[in-house]
Tab-separated table of C-alpha atoms and ligand atoms in Angstrom:
chain	number	residue	atom	x	y	z
F	1	UNK	CA	-39.208	46.492	-22.165
F	2	UNK	CA	-36.337	49.007	-22.070
F	3	UNK	CA	-33.444	48.511	-24.077
F	4	UNK	CA	-31.378	51.481	-22.250
F	5	UNK	CA	-28.416	50.930	-19.963
F	6	UNK	CA	-28.470	53.114	-16.512
F	7	UNK	CA	-25.660	55.561	-15.687
F	8	UNK	CA	-23.572	53.590	-13.843
F	9	UNK	CA	-23.776	50.700	-16.733
F	10	UNK	CA	-22.699	53.203	-18.987
F	11	UNK	CA	-19.466	54.722	-16.663
F	12	UNK	CA	-18.653	50.970	-16.088
F	13	UNK	CA	-18.363	50.560	-20.003
F	14	UNK	CA	-16.169	53.426	-20.252
F	15	UNK	CA	-13.832	53.182	-17.113
F	16	UNK	CA	-13.366	49.010	-18.964
F	17	UNK	CA	-13.348	50.742	-21.976
F	18	UNK	CA	-10.706	53.462	-21.255
F	19	UNK	CA	-8.403	50.950	-19.084
F	20	UNK	CA	-8.954	48.204	-21.887
F	21	UNK	CA	-7.480	50.734	-24.607
F	22	UNK	CA	-4.875	52.668	-22.129
F	23	UNK	CA	-2.894	49.244	-20.236
F	24	UNK	CA	-3.993	46.519	-23.080
F	25	UNK	CA	-4.077	47.650	-26.501
F	26	UNK	CA	-0.394	49.448	-26.721
F	27	UNK	CA	0.655	45.346	-25.729
F	28	UNK	CA	-1.499	42.885	-27.740
F	29	UNK	CA	0.678	41.831	-30.993
F	30	UNK	CA	3.508	42.016	-27.816
F	31	UNK	CA	1.964	39.449	-25.969
F	32	UNK	CA	0.412	36.942	-28.873
F	33	UNK	CA	3.249	36.647	-30.157
F	34	UNK	CA	5.429	35.610	-27.579
F	35	UNK	CA	1.688	33.731	-25.949
F	36	UNK	CA	2.569	36.061	-23.305
F	37	UNK	CA	0.229	35.493	-20.065
F	38	UNK	CA	-0.546	39.550	-19.057
F	39	UNK	CA	0.119	38.458	-15.151
F	40	UNK	CA	1.730	42.266	-14.656
F	41	UNK	CA	-2.255	43.763	-15.520
F	42	UNK	CA	-4.197	41.841	-13.092
F	43	UNK	CA	-3.289	44.096	-10.638
F	44	UNK	CA	-5.259	46.545	-12.335
F	45	UNK	CA	-7.847	43.990	-13.542
F	46	UNK	CA	-8.870	43.709	-9.386
F	47	UNK	CA	-8.293	46.763	-8.065
F	48	UNK	CA	-11.447	47.793	-11.403
F	49	UNK	CA	-13.463	45.286	-9.419
F	50	UNK	CA	-13.085	42.663	-13.077
F	51	UNK	CA	-12.217	40.263	-11.223
F	52	UNK	CA	-15.143	39.921	-8.536
F	53	UNK	CA	-17.870	41.990	-10.679
F	54	UNK	CA	-20.775	38.717	-9.418
F	55	UNK	CA	-20.269	38.593	-6.081
F	56	UNK	CA	-21.462	40.370	-3.030
F	57	UNK	CA	-19.448	42.890	-1.667
F	58	UNK	CA	-19.665	40.247	1.663
F	59	UNK	CA	-17.220	38.247	-0.628
F	60	UNK	CA	-14.760	41.229	-1.438
F	61	UNK	CA	-16.531	41.347	-4.731
F	62	UNK	CA	-18.438	44.002	-6.301
F	63	UNK	CA	-21.732	43.260	-5.885
F	64	UNK	CA	-23.186	44.114	-9.689
F	65	UNK	CA	-24.992	41.868	-12.042
F	66	UNK	CA	-24.069	39.625	-15.147
F	67	UNK	CA	-25.738	43.237	-17.586
F	68	UNK	CA	-21.803	44.547	-16.250
F	69	UNK	CA	-20.115	41.341	-15.932
F	70	UNK	CA	-21.161	41.410	-19.757
F	71	UNK	CA	-20.247	45.014	-20.306
F	72	UNK	CA	-17.491	44.738	-18.681
F	73	UNK	CA	-16.124	41.364	-21.275
F	74	UNK	CA	-17.890	42.821	-23.883
F	75	UNK	CA	-15.413	46.262	-23.756
F	76	UNK	CA	-12.141	44.066	-23.079
F	77	UNK	CA	-12.351	41.691	-25.664
F	78	UNK	CA	-13.392	44.642	-27.953
F	79	UNK	CA	-9.367	45.262	-27.327
F	80	UNK	CA	-8.271	42.102	-26.432
F	81	UNK	CA	-9.858	38.621	-26.602
F	82	UNK	CA	-6.973	36.618	-24.502
F	83	UNK	CA	-7.899	38.996	-22.047
F	84	UNK	CA	-11.430	38.685	-22.087
F	85	UNK	CA	-11.418	34.938	-21.108
F	86	UNK	CA	-9.249	35.335	-18.976
F	87	UNK	CA	-11.650	36.601	-16.708
F	88	UNK	CA	-14.676	34.823	-17.681
F	89	UNK	CA	-13.245	31.427	-16.760
F	90	UNK	CA	-11.636	33.134	-13.391
F	91	UNK	CA	-15.841	34.531	-12.053
F	92	UNK	CA	-17.855	32.685	-13.979
F	93	UNK	CA	-16.353	28.924	-13.949
F	94	UNK	CA	-14.445	28.877	-11.016
F	95	UNK	CA	-15.299	31.366	-8.338
F	96	UNK	CA	-19.349	31.215	-9.238
F	97	UNK	CA	-18.241	27.108	-9.032
F	98	UNK	CA	-17.788	28.061	-4.488
F	99	UNK	CA	-19.996	30.794	-4.375
F	100	UNK	CA	-22.803	28.986	-5.874
F	101	UNK	CA	-22.139	25.291	-4.405
F	102	UNK	CA	-20.163	26.403	-1.863
F	103	UNK	CA	-20.243	26.315	1.931
F	104	UNK	CA	-19.881	29.376	4.807
F	105	UNK	CA	-16.789	28.164	4.930
F	106	UNK	CA	-15.674	27.840	1.393
F	107	UNK	CA	-17.222	30.621	0.444
F	108	UNK	CA	-15.826	33.113	2.760
F	109	UNK	CA	-11.251	30.993	2.382
F	110	UNK	CA	-12.022	30.972	-1.029
F	111	UNK	CA	-14.356	33.079	-3.150
F	112	UNK	CA	-13.644	36.690	-0.835
F	113	UNK	CA	-9.709	36.452	-2.363
F	114	UNK	CA	-10.804	34.931	-5.947
F	115	UNK	CA	-12.963	38.241	-6.087
F	116	UNK	CA	-10.356	40.852	-4.799
F	117	UNK	CA	-8.384	39.792	-7.064
F	118	UNK	CA	-5.420	38.400	-4.534
F	119	UNK	CA	-6.444	35.026	-6.540
F	120	UNK	CA	-6.567	34.337	-9.602
F	121	UNK	CA	-9.193	31.070	-10.482
F	122	UNK	CA	-9.022	28.526	-13.306
F	123	UNK	CA	-11.818	25.578	-13.855
F	124	UNK	CA	-10.896	21.922	-14.703
F	125	UNK	CA	-14.298	19.312	-16.387
F	126	UNK	CA	-12.666	18.831	-20.010
F	127	UNK	CA	-10.523	15.992	-20.492
F	128	UNK	CA	-8.724	14.244	-23.183
F	129	UNK	CA	-11.218	11.521	-23.921
F	130	UNK	CA	-14.199	13.693	-21.803
F	131	UNK	CA	-14.917	16.935	-24.059
F	132	UNK	CA	-18.481	17.444	-25.554
F	133	UNK	CA	-19.972	13.887	-23.440
F	134	UNK	CA	-18.089	15.375	-20.004
F	135	UNK	CA	-19.826	12.609	-18.331
F	136	UNK	CA	-17.029	10.210	-19.281
F	137	UNK	CA	-14.426	12.153	-16.955
F	138	UNK	CA	-11.445	9.417	-16.049
F	139	UNK	CA	-9.955	11.765	-13.370
F	140	UNK	CA	-11.028	9.350	-10.082
F	141	UNK	CA	-11.093	10.176	-6.635
F	142	UNK	CA	-11.304	7.731	-3.573
F	143	UNK	CA	-11.910	7.632	0.069
F	144	UNK	CA	-8.520	8.430	1.607
F	145	UNK	CA	-7.995	8.655	5.719
F	146	UNK	CA	-9.627	12.083	6.511
F	147	UNK	CA	-10.544	12.236	2.626
F	148	UNK	CA	-9.962	11.636	-1.518
F	149	UNK	CA	-6.888	10.504	-3.266
F	150	UNK	CA	-7.595	12.125	-6.463
F	151	UNK	CA	-5.656	10.226	-9.434
F	152	UNK	CA	-5.564	11.777	-13.441
F	153	UNK	CA	-5.337	14.708	-16.409
F	154	UNK	CA	-7.310	17.916	-17.450
F	155	UNK	CA	-7.194	19.224	-20.741
F	156	UNK	CA	-7.352	22.888	-21.719
F	157	UNK	CA	-7.899	24.637	-19.028
F	158	UNK	CA	-7.732	27.992	-19.219
F	159	UNK	CA	-5.847	29.873	-16.349
F	160	UNK	CA	-4.242	26.843	-15.414
F	161	UNK	CA	-0.451	27.606	-15.133
F	162	UNK	CA	-1.605	30.609	-13.418
F	163	UNK	CA	-4.123	29.639	-11.196
F	164	UNK	CA	-3.675	29.632	-7.663
F	165	UNK	CA	-7.151	27.788	-7.103
F	166	UNK	CA	-8.720	24.779	-9.270
F	167	UNK	CA	-12.022	24.239	-9.358
F	168	UNK	CA	-12.213	20.372	-10.688
F	169	UNK	CA	-14.395	17.457	-11.569
F	170	UNK	CA	-13.522	14.183	-10.378
F	171	UNK	CA	-15.009	10.910	-10.606
F	172	UNK	CA	-16.732	9.272	-6.967
F	173	UNK	CA	-18.765	6.473	-7.965
F	174	UNK	CA	-18.291	5.091	-10.905
F	175	UNK	CA	-21.682	2.695	-11.704
F	176	UNK	CA	-23.625	5.796	-11.569
F	177	UNK	CA	-22.073	7.109	-14.658
F	178	UNK	CA	-22.456	10.998	-14.463
F	179	UNK	CA	-24.820	11.254	-11.601
F	180	UNK	CA	-20.973	10.486	-9.932
F	181	UNK	CA	-18.804	12.749	-10.876
F	182	UNK	CA	-18.034	15.418	-7.900
F	183	UNK	CA	-16.638	19.053	-7.397
F	184	UNK	CA	-13.068	19.227	-5.466
F	185	UNK	CA	-11.890	22.707	-4.611
F	186	UNK	CA	-7.204	22.564	-5.297
F	187	UNK	CA	-4.748	24.369	-3.885
F	188	UNK	CA	-1.938	25.572	-6.036
F	189	UNK	CA	0.952	23.900	-4.361
F	190	UNK	CA	-1.031	21.318	-2.528
F	191	UNK	CA	0.864	17.860	-3.000
F	192	UNK	CA	0.184	15.770	-6.522
F	193	UNK	CA	-1.818	18.799	-8.026
F	194	UNK	CA	0.521	20.208	-10.896
F	195	UNK	CA	-0.240	22.054	-14.447
F	196	UNK	CA	0.784	20.107	-17.178
F	197	UNK	CA	1.521	20.507	-20.788
F	198	UNK	CA	1.223	24.524	-21.190
F	199	UNK	CA	-1.421	24.801	-25.161
F	200	UNK	CA	0.459	26.414	-28.477
F	201	UNK	CA	-2.717	27.352	-29.598
F	202	UNK	CA	-4.099	29.309	-32.967
F	203	UNK	CA	-5.027	32.528	-31.429
F	204	UNK	CA	-6.620	33.781	-27.884
F	205	UNK	CA	-2.555	33.184	-27.702
F	206	UNK	CA	-2.296	35.644	-24.472
F	207	UNK	CA	-5.005	32.930	-22.530
F	208	UNK	CA	-3.272	29.974	-20.737
F	209	UNK	CA	-4.453	26.856	-21.428
F	210	UNK	CA	-2.974	24.755	-20.149
F	211	UNK	CA	-2.708	20.387	-18.373
F	212	UNK	CA	-4.227	20.286	-14.887
F	213	UNK	CA	-2.257	16.554	-13.502
F	214	UNK	CA	-3.315	14.938	-9.952
F	215	UNK	CA	-1.110	12.321	-9.384
F	216	UNK	CA	-2.142	10.271	-5.783
F	217	UNK	CA	-3.290	13.898	-4.960
F	218	UNK	CA	-4.493	14.150	-1.600
F	219	UNK	CA	-6.797	16.282	-0.107
F	220	UNK	CA	-8.949	16.471	2.759
F	221	UNK	CA	-12.854	15.667	3.273
F	222	UNK	CA	-13.133	19.646	3.069
F	223	UNK	CA	-11.996	20.780	-0.174
F	224	UNK	CA	-15.118	18.492	-1.308
F	225	UNK	CA	-16.807	21.409	-3.709
F	226	UNK	CA	-20.612	20.802	-3.263
F	227	UNK	CA	-22.296	17.293	-3.043
F	228	UNK	CA	-20.285	14.751	-3.291
F	229	UNK	CA	-22.018	12.716	-6.734
F	230	UNK	CA	-23.608	16.402	-7.658
F	231	UNK	CA	-20.377	17.714	-9.565
F	232	UNK	CA	-21.499	17.272	-12.981
F	233	UNK	CA	-24.739	17.815	-12.681
F	234	UNK	CA	-23.891	21.730	-11.250
F	235	UNK	CA	-20.956	22.248	-13.882
F	236	UNK	CA	-24.407	21.728	-16.385
F	237	UNK	CA	-25.295	25.032	-14.220
F	238	UNK	CA	-22.337	27.046	-13.927
F	239	UNK	CA	-22.224	26.682	-17.916
F	240	UNK	CA	-25.198	27.879	-17.958
F	241	UNK	CA	-23.643	31.013	-17.516
F	242	UNK	CA	-20.555	30.428	-18.327
F	243	UNK	CA	-22.486	30.464	-22.077
F	244	UNK	CA	-22.875	34.014	-21.564
F	245	UNK	CA	-19.427	34.950	-20.660
F	246	UNK	CA	-18.565	33.505	-24.136
F	247	UNK	CA	-20.839	34.870	-26.464
F	248	UNK	CA	-20.000	38.603	-24.618
F	249	UNK	CA	-16.330	37.152	-25.432
F	250	UNK	CA	-17.433	36.557	-28.617
F	251	UNK	CA	-19.293	40.095	-28.987
F	252	UNK	CA	-16.691	41.978	-28.127
F	253	UNK	CA	-14.408	40.410	-30.530
F	254	UNK	CA	-16.887	41.428	-33.170
F	255	UNK	CA	-17.211	44.961	-32.244
F	256	UNK	CA	-13.422	45.676	-32.524
F	257	UNK	CA	-13.178	43.386	-35.696
F	258	UNK	CA	-16.496	44.940	-37.173
F	259	UNK	CA	-14.660	48.706	-35.783
F	260	UNK	CA	-11.931	48.099	-37.570
F	261	UNK	CA	-13.085	47.433	-41.174
F	262	UNK	CA	-14.971	50.307	-40.514
F	263	UNK	CA	-12.331	53.142	-39.653
F	264	UNK	CA	-10.610	51.123	-42.385
F	265	UNK	CA	-12.726	51.415	-45.475
F	266	UNK	CA	-13.291	55.221	-45.249
F	267	UNK	CA	-9.468	55.199	-45.667
F	268	UNK	CA	-7.834	53.590	-48.289
F	269	UNK	CA	-8.507	54.674	-51.279
F	270	UNK	CA	-8.569	51.868	-55.104
F	271	UNK	CA	-9.920	53.430	-57.730
F	272	UNK	CA	-10.456	57.323	-57.127
F	273	UNK	CA	-12.667	56.498	-53.580
F	274	UNK	CA	-12.054	55.488	-50.393
F	275	UNK	CA	-13.686	51.379	-50.366
F	276	UNK	CA	-16.552	52.492	-47.758
F	277	UNK	CA	-18.126	54.215	-50.951
F	278	UNK	CA	-17.987	50.774	-52.891
F	279	UNK	CA	-21.900	49.385	-52.432
F	280	UNK	CA	-20.313	45.823	-52.187
F	281	UNK	CA	-18.133	46.819	-48.517
F	282	UNK	CA	-21.327	49.219	-48.053
F	283	UNK	CA	-23.697	45.978	-47.776
F	284	UNK	CA	-20.540	44.343	-45.724
F	285	UNK	CA	-20.827	46.114	-43.120
F	286	UNK	CA	-24.544	46.310	-42.657
F	287	UNK	CA	-24.557	42.851	-42.552
F	288	UNK	CA	-22.073	43.206	-39.976
F	289	UNK	CA	-23.644	45.165	-37.805
F	290	UNK	CA	-27.284	44.121	-37.966
F	291	UNK	CA	-25.931	40.765	-36.387
F	292	UNK	CA	-23.882	42.217	-34.115
F	293	UNK	CA	-26.826	43.686	-32.687
F	294	UNK	CA	-29.227	40.713	-32.622
F	295	UNK	CA	-26.095	38.701	-31.060
F	296	UNK	CA	-25.860	41.317	-28.429
F	297	UNK	CA	-29.075	41.236	-28.168
F	298	UNK	CA	-29.603	38.022	-27.286
F	299	UNK	CA	-26.307	37.951	-25.366
F	300	UNK	CA	-27.742	40.840	-23.219
F	301	UNK	CA	-31.464	39.231	-22.693
F	302	UNK	CA	-29.512	36.250	-21.096
F	303	UNK	CA	-27.953	38.807	-19.309
F	304	UNK	CA	-31.211	39.615	-17.674
F	305	UNK	CA	-32.865	36.464	-17.350
F	306	UNK	CA	-29.432	35.409	-15.101
F	307	UNK	CA	-29.812	38.661	-13.196
F	308	UNK	CA	-33.219	37.948	-12.339
F	309	UNK	CA	-32.443	34.044	-10.207
F	310	UNK	CA	-35.652	32.999	-10.447
F	311	UNK	CA	-35.341	30.355	-13.007
F	312	UNK	CA	-32.820	28.870	-15.195
F	313	UNK	CA	-31.949	30.636	-18.490
F	314	UNK	CA	-30.366	27.038	-20.322
F	315	UNK	CA	-31.849	27.978	-23.773
F	316	UNK	CA	-31.427	31.576	-23.620
F	317	UNK	CA	-27.302	31.491	-22.289
F	318	UNK	CA	-27.016	28.656	-25.403
F	319	UNK	CA	-28.947	30.043	-28.178
F	320	UNK	CA	-26.755	33.481	-26.735
F	321	UNK	CA	-23.733	32.063	-27.029
F	322	UNK	CA	-24.282	30.092	-30.547
F	323	UNK	CA	-25.136	33.127	-32.056
F	324	UNK	CA	-22.576	35.459	-30.520
F	325	UNK	CA	-20.127	33.332	-31.688
F	326	UNK	CA	-21.262	32.646	-34.991
F	327	UNK	CA	-21.530	36.190	-35.581
F	328	UNK	CA	-17.843	36.849	-34.504
F	329	UNK	CA	-16.481	33.580	-36.333
F	330	UNK	CA	-18.753	35.988	-40.063
F	331	UNK	CA	-17.899	39.209	-39.015
F	332	UNK	CA	-14.053	38.569	-38.626
F	333	UNK	CA	-13.584	37.209	-41.532
F	334	UNK	CA	-15.726	39.436	-43.463
F	335	UNK	CA	-13.473	42.216	-41.718
F	336	UNK	CA	-10.446	40.441	-43.343
F	337	UNK	CA	-11.918	40.163	-46.512
F	338	UNK	CA	-12.333	44.635	-46.030
F	339	UNK	CA	-9.219	44.709	-45.019
F	340	UNK	CA	-7.698	43.057	-48.365
F	341	UNK	CA	-4.998	41.723	-48.592
F	342	UNK	CA	-3.276	44.073	-45.059
F	343	UNK	CA	-6.205	41.569	-43.388
F	344	UNK	CA	-3.226	38.984	-43.798
F	345	UNK	CA	-0.786	40.560	-42.705
F	346	UNK	CA	-0.132	41.052	-39.198
F	347	UNK	CA	0.651	45.131	-38.414
F	348	UNK	CA	-3.267	45.281	-38.944
F	349	UNK	CA	-5.386	44.276	-36.035
F	350	UNK	CA	-7.935	42.086	-38.305
F	351	UNK	CA	-6.080	38.957	-38.402
F	352	UNK	CA	-5.977	38.210	-35.321
F	353	UNK	CA	-9.320	39.186	-34.285
F	354	UNK	CA	-10.090	36.171	-37.161
F	355	UNK	CA	-7.488	33.719	-35.226
F	356	UNK	CA	-8.735	34.848	-31.609
F	357	UNK	CA	-12.531	34.784	-32.295
F	358	UNK	CA	-12.636	30.270	-33.885
F	359	UNK	CA	-12.619	29.432	-29.804
F	360	UNK	CA	-16.109	30.760	-28.590
F	361	UNK	CA	-17.938	28.352	-31.437
F	362	UNK	CA	-15.144	25.511	-29.795
F	363	UNK	CA	-15.223	26.721	-25.654
F	364	UNK	CA	-17.747	26.211	-23.053
F	365	UNK	CA	-19.879	23.878	-25.426
F	366	UNK	CA	-18.931	23.759	-29.255
F	367	UNK	CA	-21.704	25.107	-31.470
F	368	UNK	CA	-22.833	21.789	-32.021
F	369	UNK	CA	-24.026	20.867	-28.428
F	370	UNK	CA	-24.921	24.386	-28.054
F	371	UNK	CA	-28.079	23.062	-30.840
F	372	UNK	CA	-28.442	20.185	-28.678
F	373	UNK	CA	-29.235	21.529	-25.884
F	374	UNK	CA	-31.378	24.876	-27.283
F	375	UNK	CA	-33.774	21.541	-28.678
F	376	UNK	CA	-34.098	19.019	-25.738
F	377	UNK	CA	-35.390	22.565	-23.951
F	378	UNK	CA	-37.451	23.173	-27.369
F	379	UNK	CA	-38.490	19.614	-26.934
F	380	UNK	CA	-38.255	19.160	-23.560
F	381	UNK	CA	-36.219	16.542	-23.071
F	382	UNK	CA	-33.453	14.920	-20.850
I	401	LIG	C1	-9.584	27.410	-25.900
I	401	LIG	C2	-9.773	26.611	-24.958
I	401	LIG	C3	-9.932	27.013	-23.834
I	401	LIG	C4	-10.540	25.889	-22.993
I	401	LIG	N1	-11.227	26.402	-21.472
I	401	LIG	C5	-11.175	25.659	-20.964
I	401	LIG	C6	-11.595	25.947	-19.249
I	401	LIG	O1	-11.595	26.579	-18.847
I	401	LIG	N2	-12.026	24.636	-18.227
I	401	LIG	C7	-12.549	23.335	-19.355
I	401	LIG	O2	-13.407	22.227	-18.307
I	401	LIG	N3	-12.143	23.061	-20.509
I	401	LIG	C8	-11.821	24.559	-21.235
I	401	LIG	N4	-11.810	23.785	-23.087
I	401	LIG	C9	-12.447	22.924	-23.463
I	401	LIG	C10	-13.550	23.035	-24.857
I	401	LIG	O3	-14.966	23.077	-23.258
I	401	LIG	C11	-13.706	21.916	-25.229
I	401	LIG	O4	-12.958	22.098	-26.041
I	401	LIG	C12	-15.291	21.688	-25.464
I	401	LIG	O5	-16.328	21.531	-24.631
I	401	LIG	C13	-14.944	20.234	-27.030
I	401	LIG	O6	-14.827	19.520	-26.156
I	401	LIG	P1	-13.801	18.543	-27.142
I	401	LIG	O7	-12.456	19.670	-27.482
I	401	LIG	O8	-12.632	17.414	-27.003
I	401	LIG	O9	-14.348	17.913	-28.836
I	401	LIG	P2	-14.682	16.934	-28.697
I	401	LIG	O10	-15.912	17.267	-27.973
I	401	LIG	O11	-14.189	15.993	-29.387
I	401	LIG	O12	-15.593	17.692	-30.528
I	401	LIG	C14	-14.842	16.957	-31.793
I	401	LIG	C15	-16.639	17.259	-32.836
I	401	LIG	O13	-17.122	16.215	-32.417
I	401	LIG	C16	-19.001	17.397	-32.137
I	401	LIG	N5	-19.817	16.816	-31.681
I	401	LIG	C17	-19.680	15.839	-29.878
I	401	LIG	N6	-20.212	15.201	-29.128
I	401	LIG	C18	-21.025	15.472	-30.670
I	401	LIG	C19	-22.655	15.213	-30.863
I	401	LIG	N7	-23.467	14.484	-29.642
I	401	LIG	N8	-22.987	15.592	-31.661
I	401	LIG	C20	-22.765	16.551	-32.746
I	401	LIG	N9	-21.702	16.893	-32.413
I	401	LIG	C21	-20.873	16.504	-31.901
I	401	LIG	C22	-17.932	18.805	-31.185
I	401	LIG	O14	-18.828	19.651	-31.781
I	401	LIG	C23	-16.688	18.924	-32.388
I	401	LIG	O15	-17.296	19.310	-33.613
I	401	LIG	C24	-11.499	24.996	-23.193
I	401	LIG	C25	-10.964	24.673	-25.403
I	401	LIG	C26	-10.164	25.350	-25.624
I	401	LIG	C27	-9.823	25.175	-27.355
């Protein structure tokens, strides 16, 4: 076994860290308070190759793998989880769905500009009445002359307002349940397709989470993505990879919260000494570091399996997502405690991590759903 990163991977970590500290860190509270989507850094993310990390160079990508992808999401999220989730939804949900299941023509047309970062992507599965039970999708696509007519609404779509390309799931054959759901590629500006309400959120406030609405949206047949009726099954495969990115998001935020708490513990003096001299604080830091390390191992193992590509890593990516997101919540909670009253104040970094990490136990399948997925794999159930 080899737990070390290659020189190239370490270099990637350094460059993403430098970028995040120089270009993102100075703005995070201003973006957070204003719920400002940081469109101004999208070209820089593109220039660094972070919008096409896991796609081959022939489609405009960086030609790297999931290990590098996790490094990038971890480093962005260590500074700001909002940027982490913007990049994650674009890469492993939207672009990857087209890359994995699109025709050659669709890949050339959509994956290339998405991977180059000249276009931004979003992915719409969740609906108001179909969250954990995404098979209960209600948005419909009925055959119309030369294509399909879409009607319905999606909710909680990351990048919904800013995306140029959207992959959305809709029911094409109601009678066969989840086997009757198909995927479609929508483009900004298509008549009948528009973003709806932008959510006002607890955390990750600089990321955009929106409704996506289809009202008599007519699309040509060429916009169907993958086989008819395979949209739900393909979504589950896409989520196998997506969950690794949510694990990386939680990992980065946990690391950021831990580092902030450690630094503060050394500086803050009470009873004539640094609070880091108190064993109660030392034990908190030791537990945080140990749990983060375990989460990191699970996350990179899932990424390594994804890169091997010879088997589905459903169980391992769910385990990484479940454990890392719950560790991130615990670590952010303890980090805030280390800051005492200042942890509650917005001039210090702890409260933002505390708010932001919670999404990790919810997005791309809640912790409860991850346990169901893992148990099904353990018990060999469908
Ligand atoms: C910030 C943010 C960004 C998101 N981005 C996207 C995106 O880009 N694209 C997208 O498609 N979706 C996105 N989502 C949606 C997200 O994936 C869903 O919110 C999530 O899957 C849960 O669905 P729900 O909110 O409807 O909760 P529900 O399914 O209503 O769940 C409510 C509670 O019931 C529990 N529960 C439900 N079913 C079971 C069960 N069978 N057994 C045990 N417990 C159960 C859940 O775990 C949870 O605790 C995003 C959500 C948020 C908040």
